[in-house]
Short mmCIF file of C-alpha atoms and ligand atoms in Angstrom, two decimals:
data_model
loop_
_atom_site.label_atom_id
_atom_site.label_comp_id
_atom_site.label_asym_id
_atom_site.label_seq_id
_atom_site.Cartn_x
_atom_site.Cartn_y
_atom_site.Cartn_z
CA UNK A 3 32.22 -33.47 11.12
CA UNK A 4 32.42 -29.83 10.01
CA UNK A 5 29.49 -28.54 7.95
CA UNK A 6 29.79 -25.45 5.82
CA UNK A 7 26.70 -23.41 6.68
CA UNK A 8 24.84 -22.45 3.52
CA UNK A 9 21.29 -23.19 4.57
CA UNK A 10 19.92 -20.40 2.37
CA UNK A 11 21.97 -20.76 -0.82
CA UNK A 12 19.76 -19.85 -3.77
CA UNK A 13 17.07 -18.38 -1.51
CA UNK A 14 15.73 -14.86 -1.48
CA UNK A 15 14.54 -13.21 1.74
CA UNK A 16 12.66 -10.00 2.42
CA UNK A 17 13.34 -8.52 5.86
CA UNK A 18 11.26 -5.50 6.88
CA UNK A 19 12.73 -2.88 9.21
CA UNK A 20 16.25 -4.04 8.46
CA UNK A 21 18.43 -0.94 8.21
CA UNK A 22 19.56 -1.50 11.81
CA UNK A 23 18.85 -3.53 14.94
CA UNK A 24 17.29 -6.99 14.83
CA UNK A 25 16.20 -6.79 11.17
CA UNK A 26 19.73 -5.92 10.02
CA UNK A 27 21.23 -8.74 12.11
CA UNK A 28 18.74 -11.18 10.56
CA UNK A 29 19.62 -9.96 7.05
CA UNK A 30 23.35 -10.32 7.85
CA UNK A 31 22.86 -13.85 9.13
CA UNK A 32 20.83 -14.88 6.08
CA UNK A 33 23.42 -13.42 3.69
CA UNK A 34 26.22 -15.15 5.63
CA UNK A 35 24.36 -18.40 5.03
CA UNK A 36 23.96 -17.83 1.31
CA UNK A 37 20.73 -15.84 0.84
CA UNK A 38 20.07 -12.74 -1.14
CA UNK A 39 18.02 -10.17 0.74
CA UNK A 40 15.69 -7.26 0.20
CA UNK A 41 15.73 -4.94 3.19
CA UNK A 42 13.28 -2.17 4.05
CA UNK A 43 13.17 0.86 6.33
CA UNK A 44 11.93 4.43 6.14
CA UNK A 45 15.22 6.33 5.84
CA UNK A 46 16.94 5.79 2.45
CA UNK A 47 20.41 6.83 3.68
CA UNK A 48 20.49 4.27 6.46
CA UNK A 49 19.21 1.63 4.06
CA UNK A 50 22.03 2.40 1.60
CA UNK A 51 24.54 1.86 4.42
CA UNK A 52 22.87 -1.43 5.32
CA UNK A 53 23.03 -2.66 1.70
CA UNK A 54 26.77 -1.87 1.60
CA UNK A 55 27.26 -3.75 4.88
CA UNK A 56 25.38 -6.71 3.44
CA UNK A 57 27.76 -6.98 0.48
CA UNK A 58 26.29 -4.61 -2.10
CA UNK A 59 23.78 -5.09 -4.92
CA UNK A 60 24.71 -8.69 -5.75
CA UNK A 61 23.59 -9.70 -2.26
CA UNK A 62 21.17 -7.03 -1.08
CA UNK A 63 18.66 -4.50 -2.33
CA UNK A 64 17.07 -1.76 -0.22
CA UNK A 65 13.52 -0.53 -0.75
CA UNK A 66 12.71 2.56 1.31
CA UNK A 67 9.24 3.07 2.75
CA UNK A 68 6.93 2.81 5.71
CA UNK A 69 5.70 -0.67 6.58
CA UNK A 70 2.22 0.80 7.03
CA UNK A 71 2.12 1.93 3.38
CA UNK A 72 0.55 -0.69 1.10
CA UNK A 73 2.12 0.71 -2.08
CA UNK A 74 5.53 0.34 -0.47
CA UNK A 75 4.77 -3.24 0.53
CA UNK A 76 3.68 -4.17 -2.98
CA UNK A 77 6.73 -2.45 -4.51
CA UNK A 78 9.20 -4.19 -2.19
CA UNK A 79 7.77 -7.64 -2.92
CA UNK A 80 7.82 -6.96 -6.68
CA UNK A 81 11.41 -5.72 -6.40
CA UNK A 82 12.50 -8.93 -4.64
CA UNK A 83 11.13 -11.12 -7.42
CA UNK A 84 12.57 -8.84 -10.13
CA UNK A 85 16.01 -8.49 -8.57
CA UNK A 86 16.61 -12.03 -7.37
CA UNK A 87 14.06 -14.18 -9.21
CA UNK A 88 11.87 -15.21 -6.27
CA UNK A 89 10.87 -14.62 -2.65
CA UNK A 90 11.21 -17.65 -0.40
CA UNK A 91 11.57 -16.15 3.05
CA UNK A 92 9.76 -13.27 4.76
CA UNK A 93 10.73 -11.73 8.09
CA UNK A 94 8.32 -9.19 9.55
CA UNK A 95 10.69 -7.26 11.81
CA UNK A 96 9.45 -3.66 11.35
CA UNK A 97 7.46 -2.73 14.44
CA UNK A 98 6.60 0.42 16.33
CA UNK A 99 5.76 1.57 19.84
CA UNK A 100 4.76 5.20 19.44
CA UNK A 101 3.44 5.76 22.98
CA UNK A 102 4.29 4.89 26.55
CA UNK A 103 1.66 5.26 29.25
CA UNK A 104 -1.37 3.73 30.93
CA UNK A 105 -4.03 2.19 28.69
CA UNK A 106 -6.78 4.11 30.41
CA UNK A 107 -5.36 7.38 29.06
CA UNK A 108 -4.18 6.00 25.71
CA UNK A 109 -4.74 8.14 22.64
CA UNK A 110 -6.86 5.84 20.46
CA UNK A 111 -5.22 7.09 17.30
CA UNK A 112 -1.91 5.81 18.68
CA UNK A 113 -3.56 2.48 19.49
CA UNK A 114 -4.81 2.17 15.90
CA UNK A 115 -1.44 3.21 14.46
CA UNK A 116 0.29 0.55 16.55
CA UNK A 117 -2.05 -2.22 15.42
CA UNK A 118 -1.85 -1.03 11.81
CA UNK A 119 1.97 -1.14 11.71
CA UNK A 120 2.57 -4.18 13.91
CA UNK A 121 -0.31 -6.45 12.88
CA UNK A 122 -2.20 -5.36 9.78
CA UNK A 123 1.02 -4.54 7.93
CA UNK A 124 2.57 -7.89 8.91
CA UNK A 125 -0.47 -9.68 7.54
CA UNK A 126 -0.35 -7.62 4.36
CA UNK A 127 3.35 -8.45 3.82
CA UNK A 128 2.40 -12.14 4.00
CA UNK A 129 -0.48 -11.62 1.56
CA UNK A 130 1.73 -9.83 -0.98
CA UNK A 131 4.52 -12.42 -0.65
CA UNK A 132 2.03 -15.27 -0.93
CA UNK A 133 0.46 -13.90 -4.10
CA UNK A 134 3.82 -13.10 -5.68
CA UNK A 135 5.71 -16.28 -4.87
CA UNK A 136 5.10 -18.25 -1.66
CA UNK A 137 1.68 -19.54 -2.67
CA UNK A 138 3.03 -21.31 -5.74
CA UNK A 139 6.57 -22.16 -4.64
CA UNK A 140 6.38 -22.47 -0.84
CA UNK A 141 8.64 -20.89 1.75
CA UNK A 142 8.77 -19.68 5.32
CA UNK A 143 7.75 -16.63 7.35
CA UNK A 144 8.92 -15.41 10.76
CA UNK A 145 7.14 -12.62 12.63
CA UNK A 146 8.77 -10.51 15.35
CA UNK A 147 6.52 -10.66 18.37
CA UNK A 148 7.69 -9.78 21.89
CA UNK A 149 7.76 -11.15 25.40
CA UNK A 150 5.20 -8.39 26.03
CA UNK A 151 2.68 -10.66 24.29
CA UNK A 152 2.84 -13.02 27.28
CA UNK A 153 3.92 -10.82 30.18
CA UNK A 154 1.99 -7.56 30.38
CA UNK A 155 4.08 -4.52 31.15
CA UNK A 156 2.52 -1.33 32.53
CA UNK A 157 2.80 1.47 30.01
CA UNK A 158 3.20 -0.82 26.99
CA UNK A 159 -0.41 -1.99 26.67
CA UNK A 160 -1.16 -1.29 23.01
CA UNK A 161 2.26 -2.51 21.89
CA UNK A 162 1.96 -5.74 23.91
CA UNK A 163 -1.58 -6.40 22.70
CA UNK A 164 -0.45 -5.94 19.10
CA UNK A 165 2.37 -8.43 19.67
CA UNK A 166 -0.10 -10.99 21.06
CA UNK A 167 -2.29 -10.47 18.00
CA UNK A 168 0.79 -11.32 15.97
CA UNK A 169 1.16 -14.61 17.87
CA UNK A 170 -2.38 -15.62 16.99
CA UNK A 171 -2.01 -14.39 13.43
CA UNK A 172 1.07 -16.60 13.17
CA UNK A 173 -0.85 -19.64 14.38
CA UNK A 174 -3.80 -19.11 12.04
CA UNK A 175 -1.59 -18.40 9.03
CA UNK A 176 0.34 -21.59 9.80
CA UNK A 177 -2.92 -23.55 9.73
CA UNK A 178 -4.07 -21.95 6.52
CA UNK A 179 -0.81 -21.89 4.54
CA UNK A 180 0.57 -25.36 5.26
CA UNK A 181 1.99 -27.55 3.92
CA UNK A 182 3.78 -25.23 1.50
CA UNK A 183 4.46 -22.30 3.77
CA UNK A 184 5.59 -22.48 7.40
CA UNK A 185 4.81 -19.50 9.62
CA UNK A 186 6.48 -18.98 13.00
CA UNK A 187 7.32 -16.13 15.35
CA UNK A 188 9.93 -15.19 17.91
CA UNK A 189 9.16 -13.31 21.12
CA UNK A 190 12.30 -11.67 22.49
CA UNK A 191 12.72 -10.09 25.91
CA UNK A 192 15.00 -7.05 26.12
CA UNK A 193 17.38 -6.92 23.15
CA UNK A 194 19.99 -4.18 22.99
CA UNK A 195 18.93 -1.98 20.07
CA UNK A 196 17.94 1.64 19.61
CA UNK A 197 14.29 0.59 20.04
CA UNK A 198 14.87 -0.51 23.63
CA UNK A 199 17.62 1.89 24.69
CA UNK A 200 15.31 3.93 26.92
CA UNK A 201 14.54 0.81 28.97
CA UNK A 202 18.11 -0.21 29.83
CA UNK A 203 20.33 2.82 29.20
CA UNK A 204 22.17 3.80 32.36
CA UNK A 205 20.69 0.84 34.31
CA UNK A 206 21.89 -2.22 32.45
CA UNK A 207 23.08 -4.10 35.56
CA UNK A 208 19.66 -3.59 37.15
CA UNK A 209 17.85 -4.55 33.92
CA UNK A 210 19.97 -7.70 33.65
CA UNK A 211 19.52 -8.87 37.25
CA UNK A 212 16.42 -10.99 36.60
CA UNK A 213 17.88 -12.85 33.60
CA UNK A 214 19.17 -16.31 34.59
CA UNK A 215 21.60 -16.18 31.66
CA UNK A 216 23.06 -13.00 33.12
CA UNK A 217 22.77 -10.63 30.16
CA UNK A 218 20.37 -8.87 27.86
CA UNK A 219 19.78 -10.16 24.34
CA UNK A 220 21.68 -9.08 21.25
CA UNK A 221 20.34 -8.72 17.70
CA UNK A 222 22.57 -11.67 16.79
CA UNK A 223 20.82 -13.87 19.40
CA UNK A 224 17.51 -13.16 17.70
CA UNK A 225 18.97 -13.55 14.20
CA UNK A 226 20.22 -17.06 15.03
CA UNK A 227 16.76 -18.16 16.16
CA UNK A 228 15.04 -16.55 13.17
CA UNK A 229 17.48 -18.25 10.80
CA UNK A 230 16.76 -21.59 12.45
CA UNK A 231 12.99 -21.16 12.05
CA UNK A 232 13.40 -20.14 8.40
CA UNK A 233 15.70 -23.05 7.62
CA UNK A 234 15.03 -26.66 6.68
CA UNK A 235 16.27 -27.53 10.19
CA UNK A 236 12.82 -26.38 11.33
CA UNK A 237 10.90 -28.13 8.58
CA UNK A 238 8.47 -29.76 11.04
CA UNK A 239 7.81 -26.59 13.03
CA UNK A 240 4.97 -24.23 12.19
CA UNK A 241 2.62 -21.93 14.08
CA UNK A 242 5.01 -21.62 17.02
CA UNK A 243 6.26 -18.58 18.86
CA UNK A 244 9.73 -19.14 20.29
CA UNK A 245 10.46 -17.22 23.49
CA UNK A 246 13.96 -15.71 23.41
CA UNK A 247 14.34 -14.39 26.92
CA UNK A 248 17.58 -15.52 28.56
CA UNK A 249 15.40 -17.46 30.98
CA UNK A 250 13.57 -14.37 32.24
CA UNK A 251 10.12 -15.96 32.28
CA UNK A 252 11.37 -18.83 34.48
CA UNK A 253 11.28 -16.39 37.41
N1 NAP B 14 14.69 -4.44 20.96
C1 NAP B 14 13.91 -5.15 21.78
O1 NAP B 14 14.13 -5.23 23.02
C2 NAP B 14 12.75 -5.93 21.21
C3 NAP B 14 12.14 -6.88 22.03
C4 NAP B 14 11.06 -7.60 21.52
C5 NAP B 14 10.61 -7.38 20.23
N2 NAP B 14 11.22 -6.44 19.46
C6 NAP B 14 10.70 -6.25 18.10
O2 NAP B 14 11.75 -6.41 17.18
C7 NAP B 14 11.49 -5.64 16.01
C8 NAP B 14 12.73 -4.85 15.62
O3 NAP B 14 13.06 -3.98 16.70
P1 NAP B 14 14.54 -3.42 16.90
O4 NAP B 14 14.82 -3.49 18.34
O5 NAP B 14 15.48 -4.04 15.93
O6 NAP B 14 14.33 -1.87 16.49
P2 NAP B 14 15.36 -0.81 15.94
O7 NAP B 14 16.77 -1.12 16.32
O8 NAP B 14 14.79 0.51 16.34
O9 NAP B 14 15.27 -0.97 14.35
C9 NAP B 14 14.06 -0.77 13.73
C10 NAP B 14 14.23 -0.92 12.22
O10 NAP B 14 12.94 -0.83 11.63
C11 NAP B 14 12.86 0.33 10.79
N3 NAP B 14 11.54 0.90 11.02
C12 NAP B 14 11.06 1.53 12.12
N4 NAP B 14 9.80 1.93 11.92
C13 NAP B 14 9.47 1.55 10.66
C14 NAP B 14 8.32 1.69 9.86
N5 NAP B 14 7.23 2.34 10.31
N6 NAP B 14 8.33 1.18 8.61
C15 NAP B 14 9.43 0.57 8.12
N7 NAP B 14 10.56 0.41 8.83
C16 NAP B 14 10.58 0.89 10.08
C17 NAP B 14 14.03 1.23 11.23
O11 NAP B 14 14.50 2.06 10.19
P3 NAP B 14 13.86 3.53 9.93
O12 NAP B 14 13.83 4.23 11.27
O13 NAP B 14 14.75 4.17 8.92
O14 NAP B 14 12.48 3.27 9.41
C18 NAP B 14 15.06 0.18 11.59
O15 NAP B 14 15.70 -0.33 10.44
C19 NAP B 14 10.25 -4.80 16.32
O16 NAP B 14 9.11 -5.42 15.76
C20 NAP B 14 10.16 -4.85 17.84
O17 NAP B 14 8.84 -4.72 18.29
C21 NAP B 14 12.28 -5.70 19.91
#
């Protein structure tokens, strides 16, 4: 039997950090399956291009701002409800890694900035969305963690710790917000985006060698898993963090 895939018809999603990379792929997948989306990112020009790619104003609205800015978060959530009449799905994809280097020498301001953008902001997005819509109407949230949450990587200490905080935040929110709101996370290994270019550029064969599935991830791989967790297909799943790693952690 062939099913037409419209799992998100009539749903509105807000995807943070969605002018490119994983966030944009998630927004594209949700729109392809019937959703309307609000996408965020700091640079307005890139966001305008993303909105056009997503099918224009009937399907997508861009709200420019920094995920660490609370006024921006409040405005984007308000805009979603105004533009599309609700806010059923939230994807916390915006994330930063401003420093690379050993923890023992880490600039503590950078550590705080990382936790603020990757953890505190993600929590705040959930709070805003819950007050505006999810609390009364229900819905689903997916947070973008990282394999770094489970497998420490030298030089990425603050980033990895923030992503593990996000795993625990996901679990606690799932406990507190059920049964109306499901909260899950995905933890990808290396996905080919601008964010990770420095890690694989010029050495992709080497970077791929440890992956049993023989390749690095794509934004579309992550988008498919996020869409599953947001959909009714995952209606008995909450508080989980799904590893998306091409089998890497089996080694
Ligand atoms: N790529 C990987 O290998 C990988 C692996 C595991 C987890 N992740 C996680 O996946 C998420 C998305 O990463 P990605 O690879 O898709 O990155 P990306 O390709 O660099 O895209 C990042 C997106 O977020 C926006 N953004 C960046 N900083 C922001 C901020 N402070 N406030 C609001 N928007 C911001 C960017 O637009 P502007 O620059 O215009 O703001 C862009 O739209 C992150 O949370 C990352 O930690 C990535």
